Amino acid sequence: MTDPCPMTIRLFEGGVILSQLMRIANVAANMGAMAIALEISTLQVMIGPFANALVAIGLALVVSRGRQPIARWFLSVIIALDVIGIGGIPVVATMIGMPFAIVSALAILLMLAAGVLMWLPASSAWLKQSKAD
């Protein structure tokens, strides 16, 4: 019988999901301004956050439910790219607005916190244990 999932993994999973839902809601609330700024349709504006959520949540579930440690590396790359994206927050604040930029930054920081949780010793130990135990 496998041991129960540690709190670090549960918080990691919830953090990734909440971060992605925040992004989708933030873009949905500001999609008109984004469409104008990017000169694309509102439907095209929503493709990015949904695609990002699909990949990030999918990888998080592979880590937390599938217990596949290799997925942490792929998700870590996505998180690193997000962190690099924080540099663009001032531009986003100018183009779309300060509320959008603040929520975007919070979503990125939440994703970073989830990434840290997935690498904590309790998470690593749990992922290294055999699923058959």
PDB file of N, CA and C in Angstrom, residues 2 5 9-10 12-14 17 57-68 71 126-127 131:
ATOM      1  N   THR A   2       0.564   2.200  -0.830  1.00  0.00           N
ATOM      2  CA  THR A   2       1.366   3.406  -0.909  1.00  0.00           C
ATOM      3  C   THR A   2       1.045   4.330   0.254  1.00  0.00           C
ATOM      4  N   CYS A   5      -0.118  10.945   0.201  1.00  0.00           N
ATOM      5  CA  CYS A   5       0.552  12.067  -0.458  1.00  0.00           C
ATOM      6  C   CYS A   5       0.922  13.125   0.588  1.00  0.00           C
ATOM      7  N   ILE A   9       3.050  18.056  -1.720  1.00  0.00           N
ATOM      8  CA  ILE A   9       2.523  17.701  -3.045  1.00  0.00           C
ATOM      9  C   ILE A   9       1.096  18.206  -3.209  1.00  0.00           C
ATOM     10  N   ARG A  10       0.290  18.099  -2.159  1.00  0.00           N
ATOM     11  CA  ARG A  10      -1.088  18.609  -2.251  1.00  0.00           C
ATOM     12  C   ARG A  10      -1.098  20.119  -2.463  1.00  0.00           C
ATOM     13  N   PHE A  12       1.366  21.868  -3.759  1.00  0.00           N
ATOM     14  CA  PHE A  12       1.924  22.063  -5.100  1.00  0.00           C
ATOM     15  C   PHE A  12       0.824  21.958  -6.159  1.00  0.00           C
ATOM     16  N   GLU A  13       0.062  20.877  -6.102  1.00  0.00           N
ATOM     17  CA  GLU A  13      -1.002  20.664  -7.085  1.00  0.00           C
ATOM     18  C   GLU A  13      -2.018  21.801  -7.037  1.00  0.00           C
ATOM     19  N   GLY A  14      -2.453  22.148  -5.849  1.00  0.00           N
ATOM     20  CA  GLY A  14      -3.417  23.243  -5.709  1.00  0.00           C
ATOM     21  C   GLY A  14      -2.854  24.570  -6.183  1.00  0.00           C
ATOM     22  N   ILE A  17      -2.841  24.671 -10.051  1.00  0.00           N
ATOM     23  CA  ILE A  17      -4.205  24.825 -10.573  1.00  0.00           C
ATOM     24  C   ILE A  17      -4.724  26.234 -10.313  1.00  0.00           C
ATOM     25  N   ILE A  57      -1.096  22.292 -15.848  1.00  0.00           N
ATOM     26  CA  ILE A  57      -1.908  21.434 -14.978  1.00  0.00           C
ATOM     27  C   ILE A  57      -1.685  19.973 -15.332  1.00  0.00           C
ATOM     28  N   GLY A  58      -1.561  19.682 -16.612  1.00  0.00           N
ATOM     29  CA  GLY A  58      -1.298  18.303 -17.029  1.00  0.00           C
ATOM     30  C   GLY A  58       0.002  17.779 -16.437  1.00  0.00           C
ATOM     31  N   LEU A  59       1.058  18.568 -16.528  1.00  0.00           N
ATOM     32  CA  LEU A  59       2.338  18.153 -15.946  1.00  0.00           C
ATOM     33  C   LEU A  59       2.259  18.040 -14.427  1.00  0.00           C
ATOM     34  N   ALA A  60       1.552  18.976 -13.796  1.00  0.00           N
ATOM     35  CA  ALA A  60       1.399  18.916 -12.341  1.00  0.00           C
ATOM     36  C   ALA A  60       0.679  17.635 -11.919  1.00  0.00           C
ATOM     37  N   LEU A  61      -0.329  17.245 -12.666  1.00  0.00           N
ATOM     38  CA  LEU A  61      -1.051  16.015 -12.344  1.00  0.00           C
ATOM     39  C   LEU A  61      -0.214  14.772 -12.614  1.00  0.00           C
ATOM     40  N   VAL A  62       0.644  14.845 -13.614  1.00  0.00           N
ATOM     41  CA  VAL A  62       1.550  13.720 -13.861  1.00  0.00           C
ATOM     42  C   VAL A  62       2.508  13.567 -12.678  1.00  0.00           C
ATOM     43  N   VAL A  63       2.921  14.686 -12.099  1.00  0.00           N
ATOM     44  CA  VAL A  63       3.791  14.636 -10.921  1.00  0.00           C
ATOM     45  C   VAL A  63       3.006  14.147  -9.708  1.00  0.00           C
ATOM     46  N   SER A  64       1.870  14.793  -9.422  1.00  0.00           N
ATOM     47  CA  SER A  64       1.156  14.523  -8.173  1.00  0.00           C
ATOM     48  C   SER A  64       0.327  13.251  -8.191  1.00  0.00           C
ATOM     49  N   ARG A  65      -0.278  12.926  -9.291  1.00  0.00           N
ATOM     50  CA  ARG A  65      -1.139  11.742  -9.351  1.00  0.00           C
ATOM     51  C   ARG A  65      -0.427  10.555  -9.979  1.00  0.00           C
ATOM     52  N   GLY A  66       0.393  10.851 -10.997  1.00  0.00           N
ATOM     53  CA  GLY A  66       1.107   9.778 -11.674  1.00  0.00           C
ATOM     54  C   GLY A  66       2.427   9.429 -11.020  1.00  0.00           C
ATOM     55  N   ARG A  67       2.854  10.285 -10.093  1.00  0.00           N
ATOM     56  CA  ARG A  67       4.123  10.082  -9.381  1.00  0.00           C
ATOM     57  C   ARG A  67       5.289   9.874 -10.344  1.00  0.00           C
ATOM     58  N   GLN A  68       5.344  10.696 -11.356  1.00  0.00           N
ATOM     59  CA  GLN A  68       6.419  10.630 -12.340  1.00  0.00           C
ATOM     60  C   GLN A  68       7.372  11.804 -12.115  1.00  0.00           C
ATOM     61  N   ALA A  71       8.546  14.521 -14.819  1.00  0.00           N
ATOM     62  CA  ALA A  71       7.675  15.638 -15.204  1.00  0.00           C
ATOM     63  C   ALA A  71       8.027  16.910 -14.447  1.00  0.00           C
ATOM     64  N   TRP A 126       8.765  11.255  -1.481  1.00  0.00           N
ATOM     65  CA  TRP A 126       7.511  10.594  -1.838  1.00  0.00           C
ATOM     66  C   TRP A 126       7.542  10.145  -3.298  1.00  0.00           C
ATOM     67  N   LEU A 127       8.093  10.976  -4.174  1.00  0.00           N
ATOM     68  CA  LEU A 127       8.143  10.619  -5.587  1.00  0.00           C
ATOM     69  C   LEU A 127       9.117   9.472  -5.852  1.00  0.00           C
ATOM     70  N   LYS A 131       5.577   3.014  -6.564  1.00  0.00           N
ATOM     71  CA  LYS A 131       4.110   3.043  -6.536  1.00  0.00           C
ATOM     72  C   LYS A 131       3.547   1.725  -6.028  1.00  0.00           C
TER      73      LYS A 131
END
